[in-house]
PDB file of C-alpha atoms in Angstrom:
ATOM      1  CA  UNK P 865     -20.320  43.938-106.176  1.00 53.00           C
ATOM      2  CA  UNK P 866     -22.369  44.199-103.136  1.00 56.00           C
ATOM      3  CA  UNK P 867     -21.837  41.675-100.169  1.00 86.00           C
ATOM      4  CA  UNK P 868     -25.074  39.772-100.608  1.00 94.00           C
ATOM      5  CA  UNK P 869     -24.675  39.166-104.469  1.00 97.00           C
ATOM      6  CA  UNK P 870     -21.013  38.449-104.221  1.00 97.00           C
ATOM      7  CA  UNK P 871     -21.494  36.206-101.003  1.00 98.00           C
ATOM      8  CA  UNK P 872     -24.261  34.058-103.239  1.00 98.00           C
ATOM      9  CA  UNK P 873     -22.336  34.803-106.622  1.00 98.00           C
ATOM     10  CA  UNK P 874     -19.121  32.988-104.696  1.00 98.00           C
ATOM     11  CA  UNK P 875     -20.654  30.046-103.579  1.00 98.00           C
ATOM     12  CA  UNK P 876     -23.064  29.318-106.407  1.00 98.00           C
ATOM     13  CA  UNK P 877     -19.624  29.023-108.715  1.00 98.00           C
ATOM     14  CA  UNK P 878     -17.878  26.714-105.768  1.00 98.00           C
ATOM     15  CA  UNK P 879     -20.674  24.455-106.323  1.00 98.00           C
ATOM     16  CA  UNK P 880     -21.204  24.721-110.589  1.00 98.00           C
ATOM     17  CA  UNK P 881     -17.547  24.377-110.821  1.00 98.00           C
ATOM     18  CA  UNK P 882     -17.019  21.137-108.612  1.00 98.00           C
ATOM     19  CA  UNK P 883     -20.112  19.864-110.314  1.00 98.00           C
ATOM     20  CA  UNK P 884     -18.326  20.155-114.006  1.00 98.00           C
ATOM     21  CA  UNK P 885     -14.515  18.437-112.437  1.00 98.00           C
ATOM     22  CA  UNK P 886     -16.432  15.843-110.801  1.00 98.00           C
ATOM     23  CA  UNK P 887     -18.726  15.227-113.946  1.00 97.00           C
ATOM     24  CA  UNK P 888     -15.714  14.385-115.891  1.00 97.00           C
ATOM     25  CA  UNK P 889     -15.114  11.023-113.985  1.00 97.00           C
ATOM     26  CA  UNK P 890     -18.239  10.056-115.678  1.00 93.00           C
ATOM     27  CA  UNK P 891     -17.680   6.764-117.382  1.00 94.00           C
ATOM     28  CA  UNK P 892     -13.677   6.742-115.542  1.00 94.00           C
ATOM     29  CA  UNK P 893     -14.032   6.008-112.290  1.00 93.00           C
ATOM     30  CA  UNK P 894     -12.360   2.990-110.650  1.00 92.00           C
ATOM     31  CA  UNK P 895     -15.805   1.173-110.162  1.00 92.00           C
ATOM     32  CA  UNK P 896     -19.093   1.201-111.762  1.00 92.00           C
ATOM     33  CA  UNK P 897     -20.827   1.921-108.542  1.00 94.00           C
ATOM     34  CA  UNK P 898     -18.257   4.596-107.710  1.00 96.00           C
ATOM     35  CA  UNK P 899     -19.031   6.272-111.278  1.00 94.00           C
ATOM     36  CA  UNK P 900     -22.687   6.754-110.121  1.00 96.00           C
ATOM     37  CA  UNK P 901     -21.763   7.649-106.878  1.00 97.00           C
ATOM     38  CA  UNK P 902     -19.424  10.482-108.303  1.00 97.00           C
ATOM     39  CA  UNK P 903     -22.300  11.661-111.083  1.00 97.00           C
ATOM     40  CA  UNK P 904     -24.870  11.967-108.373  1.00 98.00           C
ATOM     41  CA  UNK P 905     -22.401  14.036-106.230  1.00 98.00           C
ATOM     42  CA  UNK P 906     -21.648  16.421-109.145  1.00 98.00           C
ATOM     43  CA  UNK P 907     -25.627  16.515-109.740  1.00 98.00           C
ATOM     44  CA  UNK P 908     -26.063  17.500-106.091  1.00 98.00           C
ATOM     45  CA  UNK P 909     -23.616  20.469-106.543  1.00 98.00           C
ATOM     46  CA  UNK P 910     -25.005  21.249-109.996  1.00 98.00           C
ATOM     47  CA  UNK P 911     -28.376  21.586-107.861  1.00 98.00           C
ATOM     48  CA  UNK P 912     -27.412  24.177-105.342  1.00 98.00           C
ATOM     49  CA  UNK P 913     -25.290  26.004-107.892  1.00 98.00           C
ATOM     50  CA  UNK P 914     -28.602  26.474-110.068  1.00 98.00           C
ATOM     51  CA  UNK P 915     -30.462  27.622-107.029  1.00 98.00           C
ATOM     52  CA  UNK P 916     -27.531  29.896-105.726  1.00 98.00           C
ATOM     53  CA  UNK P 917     -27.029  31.497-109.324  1.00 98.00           C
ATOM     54  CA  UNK P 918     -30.696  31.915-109.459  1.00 98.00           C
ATOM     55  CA  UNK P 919     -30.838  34.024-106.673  1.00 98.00           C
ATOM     56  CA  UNK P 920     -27.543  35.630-107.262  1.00 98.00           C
ATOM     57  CA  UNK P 921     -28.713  36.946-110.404  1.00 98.00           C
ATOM     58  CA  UNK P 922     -31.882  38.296-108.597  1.00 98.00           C
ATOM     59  CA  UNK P 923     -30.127  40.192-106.336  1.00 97.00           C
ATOM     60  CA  UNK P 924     -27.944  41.746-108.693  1.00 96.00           C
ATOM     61  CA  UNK P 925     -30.890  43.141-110.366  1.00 96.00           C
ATOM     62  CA  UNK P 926     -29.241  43.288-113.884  1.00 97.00           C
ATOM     63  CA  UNK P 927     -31.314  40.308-115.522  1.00 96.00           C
ATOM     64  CA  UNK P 928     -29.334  37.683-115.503  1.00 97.00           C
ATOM     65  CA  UNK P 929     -30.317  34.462-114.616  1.00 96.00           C
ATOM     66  CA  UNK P 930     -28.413  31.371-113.577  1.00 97.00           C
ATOM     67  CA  UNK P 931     -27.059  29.987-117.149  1.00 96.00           C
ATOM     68  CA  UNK P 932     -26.382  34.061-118.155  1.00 96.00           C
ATOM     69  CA  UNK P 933     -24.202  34.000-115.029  1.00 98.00           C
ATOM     70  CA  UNK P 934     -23.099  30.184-115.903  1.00 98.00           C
ATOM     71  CA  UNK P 935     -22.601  30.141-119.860  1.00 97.00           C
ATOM     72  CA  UNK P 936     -21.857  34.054-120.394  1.00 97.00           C
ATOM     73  CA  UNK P 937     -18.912  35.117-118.051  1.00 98.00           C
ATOM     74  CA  UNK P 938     -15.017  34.693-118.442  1.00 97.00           C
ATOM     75  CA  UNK P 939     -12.670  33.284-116.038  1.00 98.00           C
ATOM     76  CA  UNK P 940     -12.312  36.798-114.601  1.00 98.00           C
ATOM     77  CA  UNK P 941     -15.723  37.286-113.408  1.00 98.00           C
ATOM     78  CA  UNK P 942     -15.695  34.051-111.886  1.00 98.00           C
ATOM     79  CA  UNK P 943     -15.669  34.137-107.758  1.00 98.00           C
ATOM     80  CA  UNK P 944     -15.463  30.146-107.229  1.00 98.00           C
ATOM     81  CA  UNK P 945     -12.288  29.020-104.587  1.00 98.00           C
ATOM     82  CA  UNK P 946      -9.344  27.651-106.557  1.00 98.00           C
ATOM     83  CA  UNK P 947      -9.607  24.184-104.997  1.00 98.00           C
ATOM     84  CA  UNK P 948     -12.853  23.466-107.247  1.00 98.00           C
ATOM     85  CA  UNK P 949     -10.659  24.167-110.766  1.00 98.00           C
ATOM     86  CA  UNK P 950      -7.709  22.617-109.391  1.00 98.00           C
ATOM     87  CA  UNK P 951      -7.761  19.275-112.485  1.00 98.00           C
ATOM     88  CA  UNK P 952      -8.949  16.110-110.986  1.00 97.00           C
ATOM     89  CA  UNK P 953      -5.475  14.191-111.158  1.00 96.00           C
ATOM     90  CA  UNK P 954      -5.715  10.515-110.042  1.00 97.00           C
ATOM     91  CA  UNK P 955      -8.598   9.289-107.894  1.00 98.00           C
ATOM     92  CA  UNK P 956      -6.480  10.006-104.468  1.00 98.00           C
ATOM     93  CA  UNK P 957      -6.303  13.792-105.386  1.00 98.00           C
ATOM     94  CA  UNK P 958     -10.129  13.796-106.530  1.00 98.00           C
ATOM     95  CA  UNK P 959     -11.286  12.191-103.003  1.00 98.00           C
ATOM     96  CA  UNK P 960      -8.532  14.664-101.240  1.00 98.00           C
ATOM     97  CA  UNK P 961     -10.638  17.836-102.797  1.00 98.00           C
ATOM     98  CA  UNK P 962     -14.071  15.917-102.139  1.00 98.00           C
ATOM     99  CA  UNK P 963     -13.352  15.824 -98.671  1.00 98.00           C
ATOM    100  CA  UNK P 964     -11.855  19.504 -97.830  1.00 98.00           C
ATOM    101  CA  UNK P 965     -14.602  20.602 -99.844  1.00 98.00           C
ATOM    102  CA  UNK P 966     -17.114  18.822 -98.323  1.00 98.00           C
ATOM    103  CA  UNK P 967     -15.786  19.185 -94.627  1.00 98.00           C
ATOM    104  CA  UNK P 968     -16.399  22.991 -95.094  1.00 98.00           C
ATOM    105  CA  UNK P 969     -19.715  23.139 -97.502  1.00 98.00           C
ATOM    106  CA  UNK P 970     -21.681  21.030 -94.404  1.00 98.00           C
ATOM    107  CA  UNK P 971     -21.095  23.357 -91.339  1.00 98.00           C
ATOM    108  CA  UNK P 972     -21.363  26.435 -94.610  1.00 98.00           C
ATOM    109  CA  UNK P 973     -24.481  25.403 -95.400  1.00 98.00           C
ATOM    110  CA  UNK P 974     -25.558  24.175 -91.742  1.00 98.00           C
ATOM    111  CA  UNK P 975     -24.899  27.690 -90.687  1.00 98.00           C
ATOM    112  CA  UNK P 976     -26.762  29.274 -93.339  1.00 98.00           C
ATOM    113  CA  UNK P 977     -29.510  27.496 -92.375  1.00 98.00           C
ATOM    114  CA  UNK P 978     -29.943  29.414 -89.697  1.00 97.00           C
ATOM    115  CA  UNK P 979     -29.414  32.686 -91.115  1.00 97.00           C
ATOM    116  CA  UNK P 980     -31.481  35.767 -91.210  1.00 96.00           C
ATOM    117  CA  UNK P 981     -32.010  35.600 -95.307  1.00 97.00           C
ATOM    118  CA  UNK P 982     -34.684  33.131 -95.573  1.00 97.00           C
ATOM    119  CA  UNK P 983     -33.594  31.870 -99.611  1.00 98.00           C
ATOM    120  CA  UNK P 984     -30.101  31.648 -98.263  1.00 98.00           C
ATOM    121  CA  UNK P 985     -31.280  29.517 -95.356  1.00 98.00           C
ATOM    122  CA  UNK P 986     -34.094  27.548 -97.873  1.00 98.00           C
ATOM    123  CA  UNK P 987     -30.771  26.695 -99.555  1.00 98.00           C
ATOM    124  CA  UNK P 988     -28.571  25.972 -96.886  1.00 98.00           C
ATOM    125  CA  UNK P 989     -30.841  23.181 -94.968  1.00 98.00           C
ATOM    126  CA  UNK P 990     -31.333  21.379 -98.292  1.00 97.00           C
ATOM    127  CA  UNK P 991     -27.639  21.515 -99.199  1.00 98.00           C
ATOM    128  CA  UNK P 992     -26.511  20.290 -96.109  1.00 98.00           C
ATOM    129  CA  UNK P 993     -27.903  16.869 -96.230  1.00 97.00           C
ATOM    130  CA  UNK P 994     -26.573  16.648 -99.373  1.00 98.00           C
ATOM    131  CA  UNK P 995     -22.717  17.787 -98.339  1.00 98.00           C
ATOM    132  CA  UNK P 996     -23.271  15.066 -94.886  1.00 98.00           C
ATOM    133  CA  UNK P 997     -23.520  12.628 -97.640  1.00 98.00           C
ATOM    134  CA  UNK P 998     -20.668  13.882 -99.640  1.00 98.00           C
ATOM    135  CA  UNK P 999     -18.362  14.104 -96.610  1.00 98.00           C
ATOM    136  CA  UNK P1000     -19.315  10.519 -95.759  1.00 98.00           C
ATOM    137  CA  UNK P1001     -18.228   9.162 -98.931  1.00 98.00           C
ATOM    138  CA  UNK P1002     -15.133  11.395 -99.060  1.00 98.00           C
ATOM    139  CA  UNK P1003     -14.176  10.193 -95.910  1.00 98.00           C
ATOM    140  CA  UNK P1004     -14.864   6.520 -96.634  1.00 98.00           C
ATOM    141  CA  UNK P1005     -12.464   6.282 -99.783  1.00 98.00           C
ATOM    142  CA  UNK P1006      -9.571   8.214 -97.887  1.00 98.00           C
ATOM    143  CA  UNK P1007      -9.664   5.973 -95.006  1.00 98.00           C
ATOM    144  CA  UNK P1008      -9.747   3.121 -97.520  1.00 98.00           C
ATOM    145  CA  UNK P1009      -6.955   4.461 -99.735  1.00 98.00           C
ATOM    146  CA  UNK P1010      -4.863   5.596 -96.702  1.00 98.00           C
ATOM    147  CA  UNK P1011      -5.231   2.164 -94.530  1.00 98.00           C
ATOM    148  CA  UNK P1012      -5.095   0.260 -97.734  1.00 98.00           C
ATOM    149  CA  UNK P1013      -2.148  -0.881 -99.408  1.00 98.00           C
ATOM    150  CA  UNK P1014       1.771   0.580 -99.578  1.00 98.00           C
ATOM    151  CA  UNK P1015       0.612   2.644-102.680  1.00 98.00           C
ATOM    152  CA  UNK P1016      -2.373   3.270-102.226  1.00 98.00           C
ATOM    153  CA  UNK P1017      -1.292   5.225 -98.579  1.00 98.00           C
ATOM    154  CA  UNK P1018       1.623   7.094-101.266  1.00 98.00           C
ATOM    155  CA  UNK P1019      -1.129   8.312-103.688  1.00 98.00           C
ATOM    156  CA  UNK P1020      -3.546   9.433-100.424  1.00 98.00           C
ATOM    157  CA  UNK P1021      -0.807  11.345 -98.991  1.00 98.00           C
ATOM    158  CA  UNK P1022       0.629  12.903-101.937  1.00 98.00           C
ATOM    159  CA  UNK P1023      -3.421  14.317-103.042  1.00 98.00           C
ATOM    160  CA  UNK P1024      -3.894  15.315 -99.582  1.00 98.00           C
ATOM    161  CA  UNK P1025      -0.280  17.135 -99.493  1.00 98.00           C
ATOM    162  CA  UNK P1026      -0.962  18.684-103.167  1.00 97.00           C
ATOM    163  CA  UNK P1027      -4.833  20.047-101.979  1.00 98.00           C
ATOM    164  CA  UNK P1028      -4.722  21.258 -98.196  1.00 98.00           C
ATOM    165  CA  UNK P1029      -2.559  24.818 -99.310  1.00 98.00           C
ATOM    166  CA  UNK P1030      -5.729  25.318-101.131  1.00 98.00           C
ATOM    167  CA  UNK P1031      -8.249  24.982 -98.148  1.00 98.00           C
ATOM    168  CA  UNK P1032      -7.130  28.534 -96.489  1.00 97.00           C
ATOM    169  CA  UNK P1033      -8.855  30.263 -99.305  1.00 98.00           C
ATOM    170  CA  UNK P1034     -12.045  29.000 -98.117  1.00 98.00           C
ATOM    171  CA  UNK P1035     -11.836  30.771 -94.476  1.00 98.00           C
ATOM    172  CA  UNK P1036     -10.992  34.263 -95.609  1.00 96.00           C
ATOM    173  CA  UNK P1037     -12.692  36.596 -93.790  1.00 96.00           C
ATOM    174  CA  UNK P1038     -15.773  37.897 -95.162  1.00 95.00           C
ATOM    175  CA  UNK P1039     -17.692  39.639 -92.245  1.00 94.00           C
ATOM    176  CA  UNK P1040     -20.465  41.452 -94.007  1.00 94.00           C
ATOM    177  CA  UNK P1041     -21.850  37.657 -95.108  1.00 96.00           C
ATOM    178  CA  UNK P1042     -24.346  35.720 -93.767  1.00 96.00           C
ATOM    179  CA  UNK P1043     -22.161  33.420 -92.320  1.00 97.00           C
ATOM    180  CA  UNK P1044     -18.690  34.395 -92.177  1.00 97.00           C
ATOM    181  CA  UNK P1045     -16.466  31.786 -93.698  1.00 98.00           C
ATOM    182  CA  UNK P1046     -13.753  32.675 -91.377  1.00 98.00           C
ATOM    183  CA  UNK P1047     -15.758  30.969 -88.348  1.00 98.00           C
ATOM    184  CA  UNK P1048     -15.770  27.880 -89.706  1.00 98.00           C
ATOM    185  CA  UNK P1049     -12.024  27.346 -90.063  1.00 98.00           C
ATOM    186  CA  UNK P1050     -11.618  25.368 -86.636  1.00 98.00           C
ATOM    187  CA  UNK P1051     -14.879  22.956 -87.531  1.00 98.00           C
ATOM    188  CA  UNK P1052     -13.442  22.072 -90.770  1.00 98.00           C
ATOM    189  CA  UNK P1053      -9.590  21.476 -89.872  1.00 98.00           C
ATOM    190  CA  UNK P1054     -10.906  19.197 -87.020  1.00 98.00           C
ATOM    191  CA  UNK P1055     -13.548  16.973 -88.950  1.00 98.00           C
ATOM    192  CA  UNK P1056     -10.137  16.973 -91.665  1.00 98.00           C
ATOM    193  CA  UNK P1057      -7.589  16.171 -89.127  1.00 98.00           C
ATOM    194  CA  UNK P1058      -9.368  13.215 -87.554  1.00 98.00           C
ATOM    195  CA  UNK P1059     -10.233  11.139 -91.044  1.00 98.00           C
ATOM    196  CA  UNK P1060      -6.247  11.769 -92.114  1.00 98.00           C
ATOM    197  CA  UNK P1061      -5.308   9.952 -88.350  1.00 98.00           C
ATOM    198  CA  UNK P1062      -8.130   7.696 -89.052  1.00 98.00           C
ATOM    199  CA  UNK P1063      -6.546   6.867 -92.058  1.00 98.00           C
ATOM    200  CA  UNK P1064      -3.026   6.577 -91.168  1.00 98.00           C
ATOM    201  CA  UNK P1065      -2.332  10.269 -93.148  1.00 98.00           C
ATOM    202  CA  UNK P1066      -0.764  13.501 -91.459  1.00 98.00           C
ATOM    203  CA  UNK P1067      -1.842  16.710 -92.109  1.00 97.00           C
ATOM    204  CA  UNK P1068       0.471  18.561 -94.259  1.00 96.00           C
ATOM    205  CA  UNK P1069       2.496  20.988 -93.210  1.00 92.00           C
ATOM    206  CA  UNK P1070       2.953  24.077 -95.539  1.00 84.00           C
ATOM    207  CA  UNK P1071       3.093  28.132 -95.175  1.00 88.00           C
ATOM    208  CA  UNK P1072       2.075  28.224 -98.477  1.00 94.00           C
ATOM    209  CA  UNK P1073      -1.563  29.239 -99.425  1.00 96.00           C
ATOM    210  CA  UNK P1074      -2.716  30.119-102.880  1.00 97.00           C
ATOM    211  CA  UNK P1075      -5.719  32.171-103.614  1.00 97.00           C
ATOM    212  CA  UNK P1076      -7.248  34.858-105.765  1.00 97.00           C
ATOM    213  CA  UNK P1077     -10.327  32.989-106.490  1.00 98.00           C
ATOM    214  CA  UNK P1078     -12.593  35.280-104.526  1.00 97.00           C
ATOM    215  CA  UNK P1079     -11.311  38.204-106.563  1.00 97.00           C
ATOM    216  CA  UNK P1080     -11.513  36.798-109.802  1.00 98.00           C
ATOM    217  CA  UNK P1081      -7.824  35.807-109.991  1.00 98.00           C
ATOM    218  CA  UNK P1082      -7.497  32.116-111.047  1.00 98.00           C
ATOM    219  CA  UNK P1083      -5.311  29.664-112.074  1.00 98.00           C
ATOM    220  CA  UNK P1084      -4.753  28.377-115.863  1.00 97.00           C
ATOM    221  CA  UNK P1085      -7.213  25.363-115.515  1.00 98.00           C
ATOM    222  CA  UNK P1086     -10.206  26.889-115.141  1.00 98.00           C
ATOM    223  CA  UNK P1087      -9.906  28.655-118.573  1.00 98.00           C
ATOM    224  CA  UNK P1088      -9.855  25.264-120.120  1.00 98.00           C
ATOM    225  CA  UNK P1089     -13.018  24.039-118.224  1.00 98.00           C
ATOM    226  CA  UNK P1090     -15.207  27.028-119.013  1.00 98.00           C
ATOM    227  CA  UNK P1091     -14.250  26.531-122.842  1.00 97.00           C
ATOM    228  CA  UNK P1092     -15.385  23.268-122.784  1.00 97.00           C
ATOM    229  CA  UNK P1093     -18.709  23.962-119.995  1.00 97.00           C
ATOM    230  CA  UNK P1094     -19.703  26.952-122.092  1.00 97.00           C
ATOM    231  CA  UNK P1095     -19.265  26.050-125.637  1.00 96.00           C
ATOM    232  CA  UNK P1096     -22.660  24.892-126.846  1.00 94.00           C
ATOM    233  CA  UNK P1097     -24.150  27.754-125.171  1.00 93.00           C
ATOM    234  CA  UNK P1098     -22.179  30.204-127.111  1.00 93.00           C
ATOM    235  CA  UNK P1099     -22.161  28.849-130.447  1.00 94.00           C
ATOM    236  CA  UNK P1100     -26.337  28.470-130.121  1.00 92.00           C
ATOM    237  CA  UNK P1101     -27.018  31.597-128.081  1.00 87.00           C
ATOM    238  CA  UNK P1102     -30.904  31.493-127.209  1.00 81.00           C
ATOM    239  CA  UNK P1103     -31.108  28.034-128.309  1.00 81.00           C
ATOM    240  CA  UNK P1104     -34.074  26.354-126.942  1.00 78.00           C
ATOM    241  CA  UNK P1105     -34.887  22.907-126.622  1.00 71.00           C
TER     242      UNK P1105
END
């Protein structure tokens, strides 16, 4: 795959992919007003990920638009970061994975902004108001959940310690992108670092640090969502409303 397409490709499936996890809290969130918070997130990713796969699939050149690249690949050809497939667990590990992901999507897509490729900037300056919001609320519920109660600190700490090996995917060095994800690794660990003190958390500690996503090599889980995101599609190919 060429940079450009597999720059585009890569973060149009971040976004589709935390769009479908954070869809499932629909109707199962801990408040009503948190359930409508956490659709219109997931609506917000589903958003960028349509405009993302839409231009992906025009710089591929092969024909494919953005539900051919959504509804018609396997796990394989999948470039999303493992963090966005990782299952939702309780609502501590879902806010822990809102807010890495969100602490590196807004300087991502504040950067591309200002890039050189004028649909990848069109993209990144609306994103980014969207992923200010998304940090906010992220931020919000960990500082809650952390300063809260004796278990609610247990269940902050314990989805921050089981997510954070999964943010050093994101900063792998890509220099032939627009913005090279590797440059934003110092933004994102500080904006991360200072909501876990804020909230009485510590930054885990681990040499470990799965990925594979980039290359198509995923874990188990995301198998299971793409049966379930893609099923309709296949069984009614060129179905139309």
């Amino acid at each position: 795959m060429n940079g450009p397409f597999a720059f585009t490709l890569a973060l149009g499936d971040d976004a589709l992919i935390a769009a479908q996890r954070l869809a499932e809290w629909t109707t199962r969130a801990p408040e009503m007003e948190e359930d409508i918070a956490l659709a219109n997130i997931a609506l917000d990713q589903l958003g960028a990920a349509r405009l993302l796969l839409t231009y992906a699939g025009e710089l591929e050149g092969a024909g494919r638009d953005e539900d051919a690249l959504a509804y018609l690949r396997d796990d394989r050809e999948f470039r999303n970061c493992l963090l966005v497939e990782l299952p939702n667990g309780d609502f501590a590990v879902t806010m822990a994975k809102l807010l890495v992901l969100s602490a590196y999507q807004l300087p991502l897509h504040t950067a591309l902004a200002g890039c050189a490729d004028e649909r990848l900037a069109a993209i990144g300056g609306k994103a980014r108001k969207e992923s200010a919001y998304h940090l906010d609320h992220a931020a919000l519920w960990v500082r809650r959940l952390g300063d809260g109660t004796a278990e609610s600190h247990r269940r902050m700490q314990a989805g921050i310690d089981q997510v954070w090996p999964y943010a050093h995917e994101l900063f792998t060095p890509w220099p032939d992108a627009p913005v090279d994800p590797a440059t934003l690794r110092g933004d994102v660990e500080r904006t991360v670092a200072e909501v876990l003190a804020e909230a009485t958390l510590t930054v885990p500690e681990s040499a470990w640090a799965p990925a594979g996503g980039r290359d198509g090599v995923h874990t188990e889980h995301l198998s299971y969502l793409l049966a379930e995101m893609q099923v309709l599609h296949r069984a009614h190919p060129g179905a139309r409303w």
